[in-house]
Amino acid sequence: MLSSCVRLVPATVRLVQSGICSSSRSFMDLKVLLSSLNDFASLSFAESWDNVGLLVEPSPPHTVNILFLTNDLTEEVMEEALQKKADLILSYHPPIFRPLKRVTWKGWKERLVIRALENRVGIYSPHTAYDAAPQGVNNWLAKGLGACTSNPIHPSKAPSYPTEGTHRIEFSVKHTQDLEKVMSAVKGIGNVSVTSFSVRIDNEEQTCISLNCTQKTLMQVVAFLSQNGQLYQKTEILSLEKPLLLHTGMGRLCTLDESVSLATIIERIKRHLKLSHLRLALGVGSTLESQIKVVALCAGSGSSVLQGVEADLYLTGEMSHHDVLDATSQGINVILCEHSNTERGFLSELQDMLRAHLENKIDIILSEIDRDPLHVV
């Protein structure tokens, strides 16, 4: 009897430990998690044509224990996510891109929505927000080239203007006695930020008025000035620009620390992307021994981003036949790796970054089924 009791103790301990692990499992409210994901890489980085953010939302409240990462959300991947008890799927490519006119069992994308809602699973897509982010997909792709410096080909702009308003109007008031009337009038328009300072024009001391305003308010200010032309002179209207964001934007222009042969860069790319084959178009006059110093790259489909960029090599997933011909005619080599092959490897790095960013509050799982639909036969 004693030996029997002794054998029962480990089993009891294992049950208690299992209970502790289960009860201490962390989770995050969906809205809190979405806010943290936006802090990691703002959705404002995404292209205007893109469909990013929360695409499918279970009825609130919704908590997330398991975040499931995939490049493409297919029906097979959805089944995997459900088997692994995912609460939120982060699909790099948005499974809903064009508007859905109905949600029925007929179409595979509609079935994804139905299954997600039936199983209380959210779907979130960052897509081009992660392309542009400083620590995003294109930055990861550039790591396969070797030591280099890189900058966005098309830098992103800040989501807001550095000052209030979208336009600046500057003009000088001719006479001091008119200054109060002018200042009172422009301030009365509303939504106008006004400053004044002294200037010397034609050896005459005058007061310069500078005001920031919106497009709508601009029309009102111009109307006032046109009706009171005797009060001012030398008007200038400036359209304000949103500032560029450092290290943020579409594509990367990479300058290698040391030039290498095209053959060497091909092997580096294959190793980084874990590919046995890729497609190569040699630029006019180029060979496998040609030296590569500058690489322009864009994950996914890079034609629009890479077009017109001066480089020794274009690296992307796919380009149109005619865009490849245009590039090679200029002596630019082109490497194509298929669309999602230039993106999917980033997810492993993303998994580690999100674990740190979210302080290990939830489990983050990487799809094992997700893969490029094209393969060499």
Short mmCIF file of C-alpha atoms in Angstrom, two decimals:
data_model
loop_
_atom_site.label_atom_id
_atom_site.label_comp_id
_atom_site.label_asym_id
_atom_site.label_seq_id
_atom_site.Cartn_x
_atom_site.Cartn_y
_atom_site.Cartn_z
CA MET A 1 0.00 0.00 0.00
CA LEU A 2 2.83 2.35 0.79
CA SER A 3 4.52 1.83 -2.58
CA SER A 4 1.18 2.46 -4.27
CA CYS A 5 0.82 5.80 -2.46
CA VAL A 6 4.32 6.79 -3.46
CA ARG A 7 3.53 6.19 -7.11
CA LEU A 8 0.45 8.39 -6.87
CA VAL A 9 2.34 11.46 -5.63
CA PRO A 10 4.12 12.33 -8.93
CA ALA A 11 0.85 12.00 -10.81
CA THR A 12 -0.83 14.36 -8.34
CA VAL A 13 2.02 16.84 -8.65
CA ARG A 14 1.79 16.77 -12.43
CA LEU A 15 -1.91 17.54 -12.29
CA VAL A 16 -1.35 20.48 -9.95
CA GLN A 17 1.45 21.84 -12.12
CA SER A 18 -0.72 21.52 -15.21
CA GLY A 19 -3.46 23.45 -13.45
CA ILE A 20 -1.04 26.20 -12.49
CA CYS A 21 0.22 26.59 -16.06
CA SER A 22 -3.33 26.74 -17.38
CA SER A 23 -4.57 29.27 -14.84
CA SER A 24 -1.54 31.54 -15.24
CA ARG A 25 -1.79 31.68 -19.02
CA SER A 26 -1.73 35.29 -20.16
CA PHE A 27 -4.15 36.92 -22.55
CA MET A 28 -4.86 40.35 -24.02
CA ASP A 29 -8.08 42.13 -24.82
CA LEU A 30 -8.42 42.40 -28.59
CA LYS A 31 -8.57 46.21 -28.61
CA VAL A 32 -5.48 46.44 -26.37
CA LEU A 33 -3.64 44.02 -28.64
CA LEU A 34 -4.59 45.97 -31.76
CA SER A 35 -3.30 49.15 -30.15
CA SER A 36 0.01 47.41 -29.35
CA LEU A 37 0.29 46.10 -32.91
CA ASN A 38 -0.22 49.63 -34.22
CA ASP A 39 2.50 50.85 -31.87
CA PHE A 40 4.80 48.21 -33.33
CA ALA A 41 4.13 49.33 -36.93
CA SER A 42 1.56 52.04 -37.55
CA LEU A 43 -1.15 51.27 -40.08
CA SER A 44 -0.63 54.83 -41.31
CA PHE A 45 2.49 53.49 -43.08
CA ALA A 46 0.27 51.44 -45.43
CA GLU A 47 -0.40 52.48 -49.01
CA SER A 48 -3.69 54.31 -49.61
CA TRP A 49 -4.98 51.55 -51.91
CA ASP A 50 -4.38 48.81 -49.36
CA ASN A 51 -6.89 47.13 -47.03
CA VAL A 52 -5.18 46.83 -43.67
CA GLY A 53 -6.14 46.49 -40.02
CA LEU A 54 -8.83 44.39 -38.36
CA LEU A 55 -10.80 42.72 -41.18
CA VAL A 56 -12.94 40.27 -39.17
CA GLU A 57 -13.98 40.98 -35.58
CA PRO A 58 -15.82 38.55 -33.31
CA SER A 59 -18.51 40.10 -31.14
CA PRO A 60 -16.95 41.90 -28.15
CA PRO A 61 -15.59 41.35 -25.65
CA HIS A 62 -12.89 39.23 -27.29
CA THR A 63 -9.67 38.14 -25.64
CA VAL A 64 -6.61 36.72 -27.36
CA ASN A 65 -4.54 33.89 -25.91
CA ILE A 66 -3.01 32.71 -29.19
CA LEU A 67 -1.91 34.92 -32.09
CA PHE A 68 -1.40 32.93 -35.29
CA LEU A 69 0.95 34.27 -38.01
CA THR A 70 0.66 33.47 -41.72
CA ASN A 71 1.65 35.07 -44.99
CA ASP A 72 -1.49 33.94 -46.84
CA LEU A 73 -4.73 32.86 -45.22
CA THR A 74 -5.99 29.94 -47.29
CA GLU A 75 -8.66 27.46 -46.23
CA GLU A 76 -5.95 24.95 -45.32
CA VAL A 77 -4.21 27.53 -43.15
CA MET A 78 -7.53 28.49 -41.55
CA GLU A 79 -8.04 24.83 -40.58
CA GLU A 80 -4.56 24.79 -39.04
CA ALA A 81 -5.30 27.98 -37.09
CA LEU A 82 -8.54 26.51 -35.73
CA GLN A 83 -6.82 23.28 -34.71
CA LYS A 84 -4.25 25.33 -32.81
CA LYS A 85 -7.03 27.26 -31.02
CA ALA A 86 -6.02 30.66 -32.44
CA ASP A 87 -8.01 33.68 -31.23
CA LEU A 88 -6.55 36.13 -33.77
CA ILE A 89 -4.95 35.44 -37.15
CA LEU A 90 -2.38 37.93 -38.40
CA SER A 91 -2.37 37.38 -42.15
CA TYR A 92 0.29 39.49 -43.85
CA HIS A 93 -1.75 39.54 -47.09
CA PRO A 94 -5.34 40.73 -46.53
CA PRO A 95 -7.72 37.85 -47.36
CA ILE A 96 -10.41 40.50 -47.90
CA PHE A 97 -9.19 43.03 -50.44
CA ARG A 98 -11.98 43.78 -52.86
CA PRO A 99 -15.39 44.49 -51.27
CA LEU A 100 -17.57 41.44 -50.61
CA LYS A 101 -21.11 41.79 -51.94
CA ARG A 102 -22.32 38.76 -50.00
CA VAL A 103 -21.01 36.26 -47.46
CA THR A 104 -22.07 32.77 -48.55
CA TRP A 105 -20.49 29.33 -48.66
CA LYS A 106 -19.86 29.67 -52.41
CA GLY A 107 -16.53 31.53 -52.46
CA TRP A 108 -13.40 30.50 -50.54
CA LYS A 109 -12.76 33.98 -49.15
CA GLU A 110 -16.36 34.20 -47.97
CA ARG A 111 -15.95 30.80 -46.30
CA LEU A 112 -12.91 32.17 -44.43
CA VAL A 113 -15.08 34.92 -42.97
CA ILE A 114 -17.84 32.48 -42.02
CA ARG A 115 -15.46 30.05 -40.32
CA ALA A 116 -13.68 32.85 -38.49
CA LEU A 117 -16.90 34.26 -37.07
CA GLU A 118 -18.37 30.84 -36.24
CA ASN A 119 -15.21 30.02 -34.27
CA ARG A 120 -14.75 33.49 -32.76
CA VAL A 121 -11.43 34.14 -34.49
CA GLY A 122 -10.40 37.64 -35.54
CA ILE A 123 -8.44 38.37 -38.73
CA TYR A 124 -5.93 41.22 -38.91
CA SER A 125 -3.75 42.23 -41.86
CA PRO A 126 -0.83 44.71 -41.84
CA HIS A 127 0.42 44.17 -45.44
CA THR A 128 2.10 47.33 -46.79
CA ALA A 129 2.35 48.82 -43.29
CA TYR A 130 4.90 46.06 -42.59
CA ASP A 131 6.55 46.66 -45.99
CA ALA A 132 7.25 50.27 -45.09
CA ALA A 133 8.13 49.84 -41.41
CA PRO A 134 11.81 50.35 -40.46
CA GLN A 135 11.90 46.84 -38.97
CA GLY A 136 9.62 45.36 -41.62
CA VAL A 137 9.63 43.03 -44.61
CA ASN A 138 11.90 45.01 -46.93
CA ASN A 139 14.40 45.58 -44.15
CA TRP A 140 14.46 41.81 -43.57
CA LEU A 141 14.88 41.13 -47.30
CA ALA A 142 17.87 43.47 -47.45
CA LYS A 143 19.63 41.43 -44.75
CA GLY A 144 20.18 38.67 -47.29
CA LEU A 145 22.47 40.83 -49.39
CA GLY A 146 25.30 41.08 -46.87
CA ALA A 147 26.68 44.19 -45.17
CA CYS A 148 25.12 47.27 -46.76
CA THR A 149 23.46 50.60 -46.11
CA SER A 150 19.84 50.93 -47.20
CA ASN A 151 17.26 53.66 -47.58
CA PRO A 152 13.60 53.59 -48.65
CA ILE A 153 13.08 54.09 -52.39
CA HIS A 154 9.80 55.90 -51.72
CA PRO A 155 9.98 57.37 -48.19
CA SER A 156 6.78 57.50 -46.15
CA LYS A 157 5.37 60.80 -44.96
CA ALA A 158 4.19 61.52 -41.44
CA PRO A 159 0.42 61.09 -40.95
CA SER A 160 0.01 64.74 -39.92
CA TYR A 161 1.47 68.13 -40.76
CA PRO A 162 4.20 69.55 -38.50
CA THR A 163 2.07 72.64 -37.90
CA GLU A 164 -1.62 73.43 -37.82
CA GLY A 165 -3.16 73.62 -41.28
CA THR A 166 -2.14 72.59 -44.79
CA HIS A 167 -1.20 76.00 -46.23
CA ARG A 168 0.80 79.03 -45.19
CA ILE A 169 0.08 82.59 -46.35
CA GLU A 170 2.59 85.38 -45.85
CA PHE A 171 2.11 89.07 -46.64
CA SER A 172 3.34 92.39 -45.32
CA VAL A 173 1.17 95.23 -44.00
CA LYS A 174 2.04 98.61 -45.52
CA HIS A 175 1.01 100.89 -42.69
CA THR A 176 1.15 100.41 -38.91
CA GLN A 177 -2.35 101.84 -38.50
CA ASP A 178 -3.72 99.02 -40.67
CA LEU A 179 -2.08 96.24 -38.64
CA GLU A 180 -4.80 95.91 -35.99
CA LYS A 181 -7.55 95.78 -38.60
CA VAL A 182 -5.79 93.06 -40.57
CA MET A 183 -4.91 90.97 -37.51
CA SER A 184 -8.46 91.20 -36.17
CA ALA A 185 -9.93 90.19 -39.51
CA VAL A 186 -7.75 87.09 -40.11
CA LYS A 187 -8.08 85.89 -36.52
CA GLY A 188 -11.84 86.21 -36.83
CA ILE A 189 -11.93 83.74 -39.69
CA GLY A 190 -11.24 80.82 -37.34
CA ASN A 191 -8.97 77.78 -37.61
CA VAL A 192 -6.08 80.11 -38.41
CA SER A 193 -2.71 80.25 -36.62
CA VAL A 194 -1.28 83.78 -36.93
CA THR A 195 2.16 85.20 -36.15
CA SER A 196 3.73 88.56 -37.01
CA PHE A 197 7.28 89.88 -37.20
CA SER A 198 9.10 92.97 -38.41
CA VAL A 199 10.78 93.07 -41.82
CA ARG A 200 12.53 95.74 -43.88
CA ILE A 201 11.24 96.10 -47.43
CA ASP A 202 12.71 98.75 -49.76
CA ASN A 203 14.40 100.40 -46.75
CA GLU A 204 11.02 100.66 -45.04
CA GLU A 205 10.09 98.93 -41.76
CA GLN A 206 6.96 96.81 -42.22
CA THR A 207 5.14 94.03 -40.38
CA CYS A 208 4.97 90.60 -41.99
CA ILE A 209 1.93 88.43 -41.23
CA SER A 210 2.34 84.65 -41.43
CA LEU A 211 -0.65 82.40 -40.97
CA ASN A 212 -1.30 78.68 -41.28
CA CYS A 213 -4.72 77.50 -42.37
CA THR A 214 -6.67 74.63 -43.90
CA GLN A 215 -7.64 74.39 -47.58
CA LYS A 216 -11.16 75.56 -46.70
CA THR A 217 -9.96 78.50 -44.61
CA LEU A 218 -7.47 79.48 -47.30
CA MET A 219 -10.33 80.51 -49.58
CA GLN A 220 -11.73 82.81 -46.88
CA VAL A 221 -8.34 84.43 -46.24
CA VAL A 222 -7.76 84.98 -49.96
CA ALA A 223 -11.24 86.50 -50.28
CA PHE A 224 -10.47 88.97 -47.47
CA LEU A 225 -7.14 89.94 -48.99
CA SER A 226 -8.62 90.43 -52.45
CA GLN A 227 -11.22 92.83 -51.01
CA ASN A 228 -8.61 94.81 -49.06
CA GLY A 229 -5.71 95.03 -51.49
CA GLN A 230 -4.72 98.48 -50.19
CA LEU A 231 -3.77 97.05 -46.78
CA TYR A 232 -1.00 94.65 -47.76
CA GLN A 233 1.64 93.75 -50.34
CA LYS A 234 3.87 90.88 -51.52
CA THR A 235 1.59 87.94 -50.80
CA GLU A 236 2.98 84.41 -50.91
CA ILE A 237 0.94 81.20 -50.58
CA LEU A 238 2.77 77.99 -49.72
CA SER A 239 1.45 74.41 -49.72
CA LEU A 240 2.83 72.64 -46.64
CA GLU A 241 4.33 69.16 -46.91
CA LYS A 242 4.12 66.38 -44.37
CA PRO A 243 7.66 65.54 -43.18
CA LEU A 244 9.36 62.35 -44.36
CA LEU A 245 9.75 59.54 -41.81
CA LEU A 246 13.27 58.28 -41.18
CA HIS A 247 14.01 54.74 -42.49
CA THR A 248 10.34 54.25 -43.39
CA GLY A 249 8.84 53.68 -46.82
CA MET A 250 8.39 51.36 -49.78
CA GLY A 251 11.30 49.36 -51.19
CA ARG A 252 14.96 49.70 -50.28
CA LEU A 253 17.95 51.00 -52.21
CA CYS A 254 20.92 49.09 -50.83
CA THR A 255 24.59 49.92 -51.32
CA LEU A 256 26.87 47.02 -50.46
CA ASP A 257 29.92 47.76 -48.34
CA GLU A 258 31.94 45.74 -50.85
CA SER A 259 31.06 44.86 -54.44
CA VAL A 260 30.50 41.16 -55.14
CA SER A 261 29.85 39.13 -58.27
CA LEU A 262 26.30 38.49 -59.43
CA ALA A 263 26.90 34.77 -58.82
CA THR A 264 27.78 35.52 -55.18
CA ILE A 265 24.71 37.68 -54.59
CA ILE A 266 22.51 34.95 -56.10
CA GLU A 267 23.82 32.40 -53.61
CA ARG A 268 23.31 34.84 -50.72
CA ILE A 269 19.70 35.43 -51.73
CA LYS A 270 19.00 31.71 -52.13
CA ARG A 271 20.44 31.03 -48.69
CA HIS A 272 18.48 33.86 -47.05
CA LEU A 273 15.17 32.86 -48.65
CA LYS A 274 15.87 29.12 -48.32
CA LEU A 275 15.33 28.58 -52.06
CA SER A 276 16.97 26.07 -54.34
CA HIS A 277 16.02 28.03 -57.45
CA LEU A 278 15.16 31.56 -58.50
CA ARG A 279 14.68 33.34 -61.82
CA LEU A 280 17.39 35.54 -63.32
CA ALA A 281 17.33 37.99 -66.21
CA LEU A 282 20.78 39.26 -67.12
CA GLY A 283 21.10 42.92 -67.97
CA VAL A 284 22.56 43.79 -71.37
CA GLY A 285 26.33 43.28 -71.19
CA SER A 286 26.18 41.45 -67.85
CA THR A 287 27.50 38.02 -66.87
CA LEU A 288 27.50 36.02 -63.65
CA GLU A 289 30.88 37.58 -62.90
CA SER A 290 29.59 41.17 -63.22
CA GLN A 291 30.12 43.18 -60.05
CA ILE A 292 27.09 44.20 -57.98
CA LYS A 293 27.30 47.27 -55.76
CA VAL A 294 23.78 48.76 -55.69
CA VAL A 295 20.63 46.66 -55.28
CA ALA A 296 17.08 48.00 -55.48
CA LEU A 297 14.61 45.63 -53.85
CA CYS A 298 10.93 45.37 -53.07
CA ALA A 299 9.22 42.39 -51.47
CA GLY A 300 6.23 40.96 -53.33
CA SER A 301 5.43 42.61 -56.64
CA GLY A 302 8.00 45.34 -57.17
CA SER A 303 7.47 46.78 -60.65
CA SER A 304 5.87 50.07 -59.61
CA VAL A 305 8.38 50.66 -56.79
CA LEU A 306 11.52 49.74 -58.72
CA GLN A 307 10.66 51.39 -62.03
CA GLY A 308 13.23 54.01 -63.01
CA VAL A 309 15.56 53.33 -60.07
CA GLU A 310 19.27 53.25 -60.96
CA ALA A 311 20.88 50.04 -59.68
CA ASP A 312 22.99 47.07 -60.72
CA LEU A 313 20.29 44.63 -59.66
CA TYR A 314 16.55 44.55 -59.06
CA LEU A 315 15.38 42.00 -56.46
CA THR A 316 11.68 41.28 -56.04
CA GLY A 317 9.11 38.50 -56.11
CA GLU A 318 7.50 39.15 -59.46
CA MET A 319 7.57 41.67 -62.31
CA SER A 320 5.72 41.85 -65.59
CA HIS A 321 7.48 40.54 -68.69
CA HIS A 322 7.76 44.01 -70.21
CA ASP A 323 9.10 45.58 -67.01
CA VAL A 324 11.83 42.93 -66.96
CA LEU A 325 12.69 43.76 -70.58
CA ASP A 326 12.83 47.48 -69.76
CA ALA A 327 15.22 46.86 -66.86
CA THR A 328 17.55 44.50 -68.71
CA SER A 329 17.74 46.85 -71.70
CA GLN A 330 19.32 49.38 -69.32
CA GLY A 331 21.90 46.86 -68.14
CA ILE A 332 20.06 46.12 -64.88
CA ASN A 333 19.99 42.48 -63.75
CA VAL A 334 16.68 41.18 -62.40
CA ILE A 335 16.14 38.42 -59.83
CA LEU A 336 12.61 37.12 -59.26
CA CYS A 337 11.89 34.72 -56.39
CA GLU A 338 8.07 34.43 -56.65
CA HIS A 339 5.81 36.79 -54.76
CA SER A 340 5.44 35.38 -51.27
CA ASN A 341 8.93 33.83 -51.13
CA THR A 342 10.27 37.36 -50.65
CA GLU A 343 7.92 37.89 -47.68
CA ARG A 344 7.24 34.66 -45.81
CA GLY A 345 10.66 34.31 -44.16
CA PHE A 346 10.05 37.61 -42.36
CA LEU A 347 7.39 35.96 -40.20
CA SER A 348 9.95 34.08 -38.10
CA GLU A 349 11.66 37.38 -37.29
CA LEU A 350 8.27 38.99 -36.70
CA GLN A 351 7.38 36.25 -34.23
CA ASP A 352 10.43 37.08 -32.11
CA MET A 353 9.90 40.84 -32.36
CA LEU A 354 6.24 40.61 -31.36
CA ARG A 355 7.03 38.35 -28.42
CA ALA A 356 9.36 41.03 -27.09
CA HIS A 357 7.02 43.89 -27.99
CA LEU A 358 4.03 42.20 -26.33
CA GLU A 359 6.16 41.13 -23.34
CA ASN A 360 5.25 37.46 -23.84
CA LYS A 361 1.69 38.15 -22.71
CA ILE A 362 0.26 35.82 -25.36
CA ASP A 363 1.38 32.78 -27.33
CA ILE A 364 2.49 33.55 -30.89
CA ILE A 365 2.39 30.63 -33.34
CA LEU A 366 3.78 30.48 -36.87
CA SER A 367 1.87 28.56 -39.54
CA GLU A 368 3.53 25.34 -40.69
CA ILE A 369 1.26 24.89 -43.72
CA ASP A 370 1.52 28.35 -45.31
CA ARG A 371 3.70 28.25 -48.44
CA ASP A 372 4.05 29.82 -51.88
CA PRO A 373 1.46 28.33 -54.25
CA LEU A 374 4.05 28.08 -57.04
CA HIS A 375 6.87 25.56 -57.09
CA VAL A 376 9.38 24.26 -59.62
CA VAL A 377 8.54 20.85 -61.12
#
